[in-house]
Tab-separated table of C-alpha atoms in Angstrom:
chain	number	residue	atom	x	y	z
S	1	MET	CA	-36.202	96.874	76.462
S	2	ASN	CA	-33.689	99.558	77.387
S	3	LYS	CA	-33.392	102.179	74.599
S	4	TYR	CA	-29.535	102.111	74.659
S	5	LYS	CA	-29.646	98.363	74.736
S	6	LYS	CA	-31.965	98.146	71.591
S	7	ILE	CA	-29.686	100.919	69.798
S	8	THR	CA	-26.429	98.715	70.663
S	9	LEU	CA	-28.080	95.143	69.466
S	10	ASP	CA	-29.228	96.676	66.479
S	11	GLY	CA	-25.792	98.167	65.462
S	12	LEU	CA	-24.041	95.272	66.415
S	13	ILE	CA	-26.217	92.442	65.312
S	14	PHE	CA	-29.827	93.057	63.715
S	15	GLN	CA	-28.967	95.704	61.625
S	16	ASN	CA	-25.119	95.032	61.270
S	17	PRO	CA	-24.173	97.595	58.423
S	18	THR	CA	-21.703	95.128	56.828
S	19	LEU	CA	-23.626	91.659	57.446
S	20	MET	CA	-27.267	92.620	57.345
S	21	LEU	CA	-27.624	96.202	55.279
S	22	VAL	CA	-24.523	95.403	53.280
S	23	LEU	CA	-23.135	98.972	53.652
S	24	GLY	CA	-19.467	100.108	53.397
S	25	THR	CA	-18.648	97.200	50.883
S	26	CYS	CA	-15.835	99.089	49.121
S	27	PRO	CA	-13.447	99.253	51.909
S	28	THR	CA	-14.605	95.815	53.064
S	29	LEU	CA	-13.559	94.125	49.749
S	30	GLY	CA	-10.274	96.420	49.428
S	31	LEU	CA	-8.895	95.832	53.154
S	32	MET	CA	-9.984	92.186	54.038
S	33	ASN	CA	-6.577	90.547	52.664
S	34	SER	CA	-5.302	91.795	55.983
S	35	ALA	CA	-6.623	91.287	59.375
S	36	MET	CA	-4.512	94.292	60.872
S	37	SER	CA	-5.725	96.729	58.198
S	38	ALA	CA	-9.258	95.323	58.683
S	39	LEU	CA	-9.026	96.065	62.194
S	40	GLY	CA	-7.381	99.270	61.815
S	41	MET	CA	-9.977	100.596	59.406
S	42	GLY	CA	-12.912	99.320	61.588
S	43	LEU	CA	-11.404	101.294	64.791
S	44	THR	CA	-10.881	104.325	62.718
S	45	VAL	CA	-14.312	104.159	61.175
S	46	VAL	CA	-15.567	103.661	65.200
S	47	VAL	CA	-13.845	106.960	66.212
S	48	ILE	CA	-15.229	108.867	62.980
S	49	LEU	CA	-18.748	107.585	62.962
S	50	THR	CA	-19.153	108.254	66.893
S	51	LEU	CA	-17.733	111.960	66.678
S	52	SER	CA	-19.834	112.675	63.396
S	53	ASN	CA	-23.059	111.398	64.937
S	54	ILE	CA	-22.342	113.490	67.976
S	55	ILE	CA	-21.601	116.608	66.198
S	56	ILE	CA	-24.588	116.169	63.671
S	57	SER	CA	-26.971	115.364	66.540
S	58	LEU	CA	-25.659	118.616	68.446
S	59	LEU	CA	-26.108	120.868	65.320
S	60	ARG	CA	-29.507	118.998	64.135
S	61	LYS	CA	-31.710	122.094	65.147
S	62	VAL	CA	-29.168	124.591	63.516
S	63	ILE	CA	-28.589	123.159	60.052
S	64	PRO	CA	-31.346	123.867	57.573
S	65	ASN	CA	-32.955	120.905	56.316
S	66	GLU	CA	-32.154	122.111	52.492
S	67	VAL	CA	-28.384	121.870	52.986
S	68	ARG	CA	-28.080	119.180	55.636
S	69	ILE	CA	-26.261	116.709	53.228
S	70	PRO	CA	-23.508	119.255	52.161
S	71	CYS	CA	-22.967	119.969	55.997
S	72	TYR	CA	-22.756	116.512	57.001
S	73	ILE	CA	-20.118	115.973	53.952
S	74	VAL	CA	-18.108	118.807	55.305
S	75	ILE	CA	-18.096	117.667	58.836
S	76	ILE	CA	-17.360	113.877	57.945
S	77	ALA	CA	-14.449	115.152	55.482
S	78	THR	CA	-12.940	117.175	58.330
S	79	LEU	CA	-13.142	114.282	60.748
S	80	VAL	CA	-11.667	112.195	58.098
S	81	THR	CA	-9.083	114.598	57.156
S	82	PHE	CA	-8.174	114.877	60.892
S	83	ALA	CA	-7.952	110.922	61.206
S	84	ARG	CA	-5.580	110.768	58.167
S	85	MET	CA	-3.247	113.384	59.726
S	86	PHE	CA	-3.280	111.844	63.278
S	87	LEU	CA	-2.400	108.262	61.823
S	88	GLU	CA	0.407	109.452	59.412
S	89	TYR	CA	1.825	111.504	62.215
S	90	TYR	CA	1.316	108.634	65.329
S	91	LEU	CA	0.692	105.281	63.058
S	92	PRO	CA	2.246	105.630	59.853
S	93	ASP	CA	2.263	101.702	59.105
S	94	LEU	CA	-1.475	101.559	59.426
S	95	HIS	CA	-1.844	104.784	57.565
S	96	ASP	CA	0.069	103.374	54.792
S	97	SER	CA	-1.570	100.112	54.870
S	98	LEU	CA	-5.118	101.629	54.458
S	99	GLY	CA	-3.940	103.746	51.621
S	100	GLY	CA	-6.476	105.551	49.660
S	101	PHE	CA	-9.336	103.768	51.658
S	102	LEU	CA	-8.680	106.099	54.309
S	103	ALA	CA	-9.859	108.911	52.418
S	104	LEU	CA	-12.626	107.091	50.901
S	105	ILE	CA	-14.245	107.094	54.430
S	106	VAL	CA	-15.765	110.288	53.679
S	107	VAL	CA	-18.209	108.771	50.992
S	108	ASN	CA	-18.702	105.602	53.349
S	109	CYS	CA	-22.343	105.273	53.168
S	110	ILE	CA	-22.435	103.665	56.824
S	111	ILE	CA	-21.277	107.076	58.159
S	112	LEU	CA	-23.612	109.368	56.108
S	113	GLY	CA	-26.364	106.680	56.413
S	114	ARG	CA	-26.332	106.819	60.314
S	115	ALA	CA	-26.205	110.692	59.949
S	116	GLU	CA	-29.097	110.846	57.886
S	117	ALA	CA	-31.107	107.925	59.364
S	118	PHE	CA	-30.424	108.439	62.983
S	119	ALA	CA	-28.148	111.266	64.353
S	120	ASN	CA	-30.326	114.105	63.227
S	121	LYS	CA	-33.365	112.635	64.701
S	122	HIS	CA	-31.828	111.688	68.198
S	123	ASN	CA	-29.860	113.327	71.174
S	124	PRO	CA	-26.278	113.216	71.223
S	125	ALA	CA	-26.122	110.455	73.788
S	126	GLU	CA	-28.339	108.237	71.770
S	127	ALA	CA	-26.381	109.215	68.407
S	128	ALA	CA	-22.980	108.324	70.340
S	129	VAL	CA	-24.181	105.014	71.287
S	130	ASP	CA	-25.424	104.282	67.699
S	131	GLY	CA	-22.033	105.450	66.201
S	132	ILE	CA	-19.963	103.392	68.739
S	133	ALA	CA	-22.463	100.140	68.115
S	134	ASN	CA	-22.251	100.573	64.291
S	135	GLY	CA	-18.662	100.992	64.266
S	136	LEU	CA	-18.130	98.035	66.350
S	137	GLY	CA	-20.349	95.975	64.102
S	138	PHE	CA	-18.524	97.066	61.086
S	139	THR	CA	-15.180	96.391	62.786
S	140	PHE	CA	-16.220	92.940	63.787
S	141	ALA	CA	-17.359	91.922	60.404
S	142	LEU	CA	-14.467	93.340	58.620
S	143	THR	CA	-11.992	91.701	61.352
S	144	VAL	CA	-13.525	88.387	61.270
S	145	MET	CA	-13.664	88.149	57.315
S	146	GLY	CA	-10.069	89.848	57.184
S	147	ILE	CA	-8.845	86.829	59.490
S	148	ILE	CA	-10.376	84.407	57.401
S	149	CYS	CA	-8.839	85.951	54.083
S	150	GLU	CA	-5.456	86.469	55.580
S	151	VAL	CA	-5.006	82.908	56.914
S	152	LEU	CA	-6.542	81.405	53.676
S	153	GLY	CA	-4.757	83.948	51.430
S	154	LYS	CA	-1.539	84.449	53.030
S	155	GLY	CA	-0.920	81.695	55.521
S	156	SER	CA	-0.603	84.315	58.227
S	157	LEU	CA	-2.632	85.723	60.949
S	158	PHE	CA	-2.326	89.633	62.006
S	159	GLY	CA	1.059	89.382	59.968
S	160	LEU	CA	2.237	86.332	62.103
S	161	HIS	CA	3.384	83.456	59.712
S	162	LEU	CA	1.196	80.298	60.455
S	163	TRP	CA	2.005	78.071	57.596
S	164	ASN	CA	3.128	77.816	53.823
S	165	PHE	CA	-0.148	76.678	52.472
S	166	LYS	CA	-2.084	79.593	50.969
S	167	ILE	CA	-4.834	80.018	48.266
S	168	GLY	CA	-3.729	83.258	46.553
S	169	MET	CA	-7.289	83.943	45.342
S	170	PHE	CA	-8.310	85.182	48.928
S	171	ALA	CA	-5.761	87.733	49.113
S	172	SER	CA	-7.495	89.341	46.324
S	173	PRO	CA	-10.658	91.196	46.160
S	174	ALA	CA	-12.287	88.325	44.374
S	175	GLY	CA	-11.568	85.847	46.998
S	176	ALA	CA	-12.655	88.848	49.514
S	177	PHE	CA	-16.234	88.889	47.410
S	178	ILE	CA	-16.613	85.211	48.071
S	179	VAL	CA	-15.764	85.250	51.685
S	180	TYR	CA	-18.041	88.307	51.950
S	181	GLY	CA	-20.895	86.512	50.383
S	182	ILE	CA	-20.616	83.276	52.686
S	183	SER	CA	-20.174	85.378	55.880
S	184	ILE	CA	-23.680	87.207	55.023
S	185	ALA	CA	-25.489	83.855	54.398
S	186	VAL	CA	-23.949	82.363	57.583
S	187	PHE	CA	-24.692	85.237	59.517
S	188	VAL	CA	-28.397	85.806	58.182
S	189	TYR	CA	-28.802	82.125	58.965
S	190	ILE	CA	-27.756	82.178	62.442
S	191	ILE	CA	-29.883	85.755	63.109
S	192	ASP	CA	-32.930	84.037	61.246
S	193	GLY	CA	-32.495	80.860	63.635
S	194	PHE	CA	-32.586	83.358	66.584
S	195	GLU	CA	-35.660	85.129	65.303
S	196	ARG	CA	-37.482	81.748	64.775
S	197	ALA	CA	-36.790	80.446	67.997
S	198	ARG	CA	-37.955	83.866	69.559
S	199	ARG	CA	-41.339	83.786	67.676
S	200	VAL	CA	-41.758	80.187	68.633
S	201	LYS	CA	-41.400	81.013	72.438
S	202	ALA	CA	-43.546	84.112	72.026
S	203	ASN	CA	-46.171	82.034	70.185
S	204	LYS	CA	-46.286	79.280	73.105
S	205	LEU	CA	-46.469	82.000	75.764
S	206	ALA	CA	-49.324	83.776	74.017
S	207	ARG	CA	-51.189	80.358	73.371
S	208	GLY	CA	-50.745	79.263	77.054
S	209	ASN	CA	-51.915	82.596	78.008
S	210	LEU	CA	-54.961	82.134	75.925
S	211	LEU	CA	-55.667	78.690	77.251
S	212	LYS	CA	-55.329	80.002	80.880
S	213	GLU	CA	-58.044	82.729	79.956
S	214	GLU	CA	-60.283	79.933	78.353
S	215	ALA	CA	-60.118	77.875	81.340
W	1	MET	CA	-37.326	139.811	46.066
W	2	THR	CA	-35.888	142.720	48.153
W	3	VAL	CA	-32.797	142.779	49.797
W	4	LYS	CA	-34.554	142.714	53.434
W	5	GLN	CA	-36.639	139.518	52.140
W	6	PHE	CA	-33.446	137.960	51.178
W	7	PHE	CA	-31.800	138.071	54.258
W	8	LYS	CA	-34.941	136.498	55.842
W	9	SER	CA	-35.089	133.990	53.421
W	10	THR	CA	-34.258	130.226	53.984
W	11	SER	CA	-31.333	130.440	51.178
W	12	PHE	CA	-29.692	132.933	53.018
W	13	LYS	CA	-29.697	130.856	56.234
W	14	CYS	CA	-28.604	128.041	54.383
W	15	ILE	CA	-25.708	129.973	52.817
W	16	ILE	CA	-24.634	131.334	56.437
W	17	SER	CA	-25.096	127.963	57.854
W	18	LEU	CA	-22.713	126.123	55.315
W	19	LEU	CA	-20.159	128.881	55.541
W	20	CYS	CA	-20.169	128.746	59.301
W	21	ILE	CA	-19.680	124.972	59.113
W	22	LEU	CA	-16.745	125.524	56.534
W	23	LEU	CA	-15.147	128.311	58.518
W	24	VAL	CA	-15.040	126.234	61.799
W	25	CYS	CA	-13.897	122.887	59.946
W	26	GLY	CA	-11.277	124.965	58.100
W	27	VAL	CA	-9.890	126.625	61.228
W	28	PHE	CA	-9.754	123.165	63.116
W	29	LEU	CA	-7.917	121.491	60.251
W	30	THR	CA	-5.415	124.317	59.966
W	31	ILE	CA	-4.770	124.269	63.657
W	32	ALA	CA	-4.597	120.603	63.560
W	33	TYR	CA	-2.198	120.619	60.554
W	34	GLY	CA	0.149	122.762	62.474
W	35	PHE	CA	0.572	119.984	65.269
W	36	LEU	CA	0.384	116.841	62.973
W	37	GLU	CA	2.261	117.937	59.727
W	38	VAL	CA	4.702	115.141	58.309
W	39	THR	CA	7.196	116.956	56.291
W	40	ASP	CA	8.893	115.115	53.233
W	41	GLU	CA	12.172	114.733	54.970
W	42	GLU	CA	10.242	112.801	57.819
W	43	ARG	CA	8.702	110.908	55.460
W	44	LEU	CA	11.995	109.867	53.951
W	45	ASN	CA	13.526	109.220	57.124
W	46	ARG	CA	10.788	106.625	58.198
W	47	ALA	CA	10.865	104.926	54.865
W	48	ILE	CA	14.893	104.633	55.290
W	49	SER	CA	14.564	103.430	58.950
W	50	LYS	CA	11.914	100.835	57.877
W	51	ILE	CA	14.271	99.430	54.963
W	52	TYR	CA	17.356	99.532	56.967
W	53	GLY	CA	16.059	98.641	60.415
W	54	GLU	CA	18.046	101.489	61.897
W	55	LYS	CA	18.740	105.316	61.141
W	56	VAL	CA	21.004	105.549	58.356
W	57	SER	CA	22.113	108.846	56.775
W	58	VAL	CA	21.904	109.281	52.958
W	59	GLU	CA	22.479	111.846	50.377
W	60	LYS	CA	20.562	112.382	47.090
W	61	ALA	CA	22.231	110.748	44.346
W	62	PRO	CA	23.273	112.633	41.384
W	63	TYR	CA	20.883	111.990	38.432
W	64	GLU	CA	18.358	114.136	36.821
W	65	GLY	CA	15.310	111.776	36.012
W	66	TYR	CA	15.599	108.257	34.430
W	67	GLU	CA	12.671	106.261	32.821
W	68	ASN	CA	11.821	103.940	30.070
W	69	ASP	CA	8.592	102.235	29.214
W	70	LYS	CA	8.721	99.581	31.893
W	71	ALA	CA	10.024	101.736	34.894
W	72	PHE	CA	10.260	105.129	36.268
W	73	ILE	CA	12.842	106.099	38.879
W	74	LEU	CA	11.011	108.430	41.606
W	75	GLU	CA	13.917	109.076	44.103
W	76	ALA	CA	17.580	107.835	44.357
W	77	TYR	CA	19.962	107.999	47.404
W	78	LYS	CA	23.529	106.982	48.323
W	79	ASP	CA	23.981	105.892	51.807
W	80	ASP	CA	27.095	106.449	53.869
W	81	LYS	CA	28.461	102.764	52.798
W	82	GLY	CA	28.365	103.907	49.154
W	83	ASP	CA	25.100	101.792	48.613
W	84	TYR	CA	22.294	103.135	46.355
W	85	LEU	CA	18.591	103.381	47.790
W	86	VAL	CA	16.432	103.748	44.712
W	87	LYS	CA	12.655	104.157	44.928
W	88	SER	CA	11.221	102.848	41.442
W	89	LYS	CA	7.939	102.339	40.116
W	90	GLY	CA	7.597	99.326	37.588
W	91	THR	CA	4.817	98.644	35.051
W	92	GLY	CA	3.739	95.383	33.288
W	93	GLY	CA	2.176	92.027	34.080
W	94	PHE	CA	-1.293	92.459	34.939
W	95	ASN	CA	-1.255	96.052	34.035
W	96	GLY	CA	-0.640	97.338	37.598
W	97	THR	CA	2.225	99.246	38.805
W	98	VAL	CA	4.588	98.693	41.763
W	99	THR	CA	6.391	101.126	43.595
W	100	CYS	CA	9.216	99.936	45.629
W	101	TRP	CA	12.482	100.836	47.363
W	102	VAL	CA	15.350	98.905	46.154
W	103	LEU	CA	18.738	98.854	47.823
W	104	VAL	CA	21.685	98.050	45.477
W	105	ASP	CA	24.882	97.063	47.340
W	106	VAL	CA	28.092	98.660	45.594
W	107	GLU	CA	31.684	97.600	46.078
W	108	GLU	CA	34.568	99.151	44.344
W	109	SER	CA	32.152	101.104	41.862
W	110	LYS	CA	30.610	97.816	40.822
W	111	ILE	CA	27.020	96.529	41.696
W	112	VAL	CA	27.485	93.250	43.742
W	113	LYS	CA	23.729	92.552	44.530
W	114	VAL	CA	20.251	93.929	45.173
W	115	SER	CA	20.151	93.191	49.005
W	116	ARG	CA	16.418	94.350	49.724
W	117	VAL	CA	13.411	95.042	48.075
W	118	THR	CA	10.617	96.576	49.839
W	119	ILE	CA	7.194	97.316	48.270
W	120	GLU	CA	5.775	100.723	49.300
W	121	THR	CA	2.594	100.621	47.152
W	122	SER	CA	0.896	98.463	44.519
W	123	ASP	CA	-1.864	99.735	42.435
W	124	GLY	CA	-3.979	97.620	40.091
W	125	GLU	CA	-3.866	94.037	39.377
W	126	THR	CA	-0.318	93.240	40.095
W	127	PHE	CA	-1.010	90.273	42.619
W	128	LEU	CA	2.082	91.491	44.564
W	129	GLY	CA	2.011	93.409	47.868
W	130	ASP	CA	3.419	91.484	50.550
W	131	ILE	CA	7.218	91.107	49.571
W	132	ASP	CA	9.528	92.701	51.975
W	133	TYR	CA	13.156	91.475	52.092
W	134	LEU	CA	14.922	89.774	49.176
W	135	ASP	CA	15.799	86.545	51.184
W	136	LYS	CA	12.003	85.736	51.365
W	137	PHE	CA	11.804	85.999	47.568
W	138	PRO	CA	12.994	83.449	45.214
W	139	LEU	CA	15.566	85.004	42.817
W	140	THR	CA	17.600	83.636	40.451
W	141	GLN	CA	19.889	86.694	39.808
W	142	TYR	CA	21.518	89.462	41.928
W	143	LYS	CA	23.539	87.089	44.213
W	144	ASP	CA	27.032	87.404	45.326
W	145	GLY	CA	29.316	87.569	42.006
W	146	PHE	CA	26.601	89.130	40.072
W	147	GLU	CA	27.751	90.938	37.014
W	148	TYR	CA	25.102	93.589	35.547
W	149	THR	CA	24.416	93.313	31.807
W	150	ALA	CA	21.088	94.495	29.921
W	151	ASP	CA	20.278	90.838	29.417
W	152	ASN	CA	21.180	89.524	33.047
W	153	GLY	CA	18.135	91.249	34.564
W	154	PHE	CA	16.162	90.648	37.822
W	155	LYS	CA	14.142	87.778	37.081
W	156	THR	CA	11.864	85.810	39.603
W	157	SER	CA	11.500	81.944	39.404
W	158	GLY	CA	7.791	81.442	39.216
W	159	ALA	CA	4.869	83.686	39.193
W	160	THR	CA	6.365	85.325	36.190
W	161	LYS	CA	3.510	87.325	34.855
W	162	SER	CA	2.540	88.550	38.222
W	163	SER	CA	6.088	89.623	39.202
W	164	THR	CA	6.659	91.625	35.927
W	165	ALA	CA	6.190	94.971	37.439
W	166	ILE	CA	8.571	94.524	40.524
W	167	ASN	CA	11.108	93.045	37.896
W	168	ASN	CA	10.870	96.044	35.975
W	169	ALA	CA	10.955	98.210	39.034
W	170	VAL	CA	14.433	96.638	40.380
W	171	ASN	CA	15.748	96.391	36.859
W	172	GLY	CA	15.024	100.018	36.424
W	173	ALA	CA	16.643	100.937	39.703
W	174	VAL	CA	19.735	98.758	39.146
W	175	GLY	CA	19.936	100.233	35.258
W	176	LEU	CA	19.921	103.695	37.162
W	177	VAL	CA	22.711	102.724	39.730
W	178	ASN	CA	24.823	101.010	36.732
W	179	GLY	CA	24.274	104.394	34.660
W	180	ILE	CA	25.476	106.563	37.700
W	181	LEU	CA	28.801	104.324	38.510
W	182	ASN	CA	29.664	104.270	34.746
W	183	GLY	CA	29.099	108.003	34.250
W	184	GLY	CA	25.853	107.675	32.158
W	185	PHE	CA	22.708	106.315	32.167
W	186	ASN	CA	21.860	103.039	30.651
W	187	GLU	CA	18.704	102.778	28.912
W	188	GLN	CA	18.788	99.208	28.581
W	189	VAL	CA	16.737	97.627	31.583
């Protein structure tokens, strides 16, 4: 399989940071009551994760191993601070809706995790693809769960009123936790189904080859 | 360890690397701040535009701090129509706080109604975070003909515990405006 295709599929599906690795849980639970905030947070993480991966990959041979984590934190904190300034200047509503969770991206384990596990071992192009894929995987999961929570908890979708029926619990972190758990279960079940089908297909192919050889 | 050994050591490389990264990041953020700085005045103008739906000129209301155990006034302004816009933080209910902008309509030096309540932030377990305008929120007080007294405070119908913080914030704002209009602050809110 193409190297970049594998990195992309891993980030989006097979190692989805939110639904498979259960990383970045704090902003996930905090921002799931609004689909727009979830989407905004996800896209912000895509940009920060991609840039941090590229910078860390470029500096991987310069940064001594002993101080790599403080260096990563400084780079990520700089990018997050810049993102905060940018959003406050150009998108103040999104900045306000993300609140304290925007600053908490600094300690988001997805970003630090990808820097440590991937970016410091691969070239900038691969690190960039990994950043985009993982960021989009996080955005996809957060937005889908945000839509579910907003529809159930507020009776609206991306701020547009749908109906008056609402279950208040789903607009709170407690309801978000339930939706998060069910989403993980459903996602893992679907991925597991694909994996099983792929294994069965591979086994059939291997058996067919074996029979051909015996014949 | 000699000085020469120190300069060749890994520790020195680590310190220099970290300092270089800090310096570059610091310079970058300083330059970015120069371009993307949002002043307090700009923030206030944005908040006012959001509440009124248009640009309105305001002046700072003459008060020197006002608080009680339920509400804390952060800012207060008088608009060009003579109405008051107050940023108030209320506590209570599920132990969270709600910070909101409260627009108190005044006619002939008398409060006539609270026309808008816009929540800016809510911290903790308030269960309130998406109330924008008063007409979307079921109120039993502050309609036309309203007369302010300490007992006739802002009260919501339903969700009484989760709305305690916002009730206190609005009552704090109304208490302040009442105090300003009567030449002294009313501590009973």
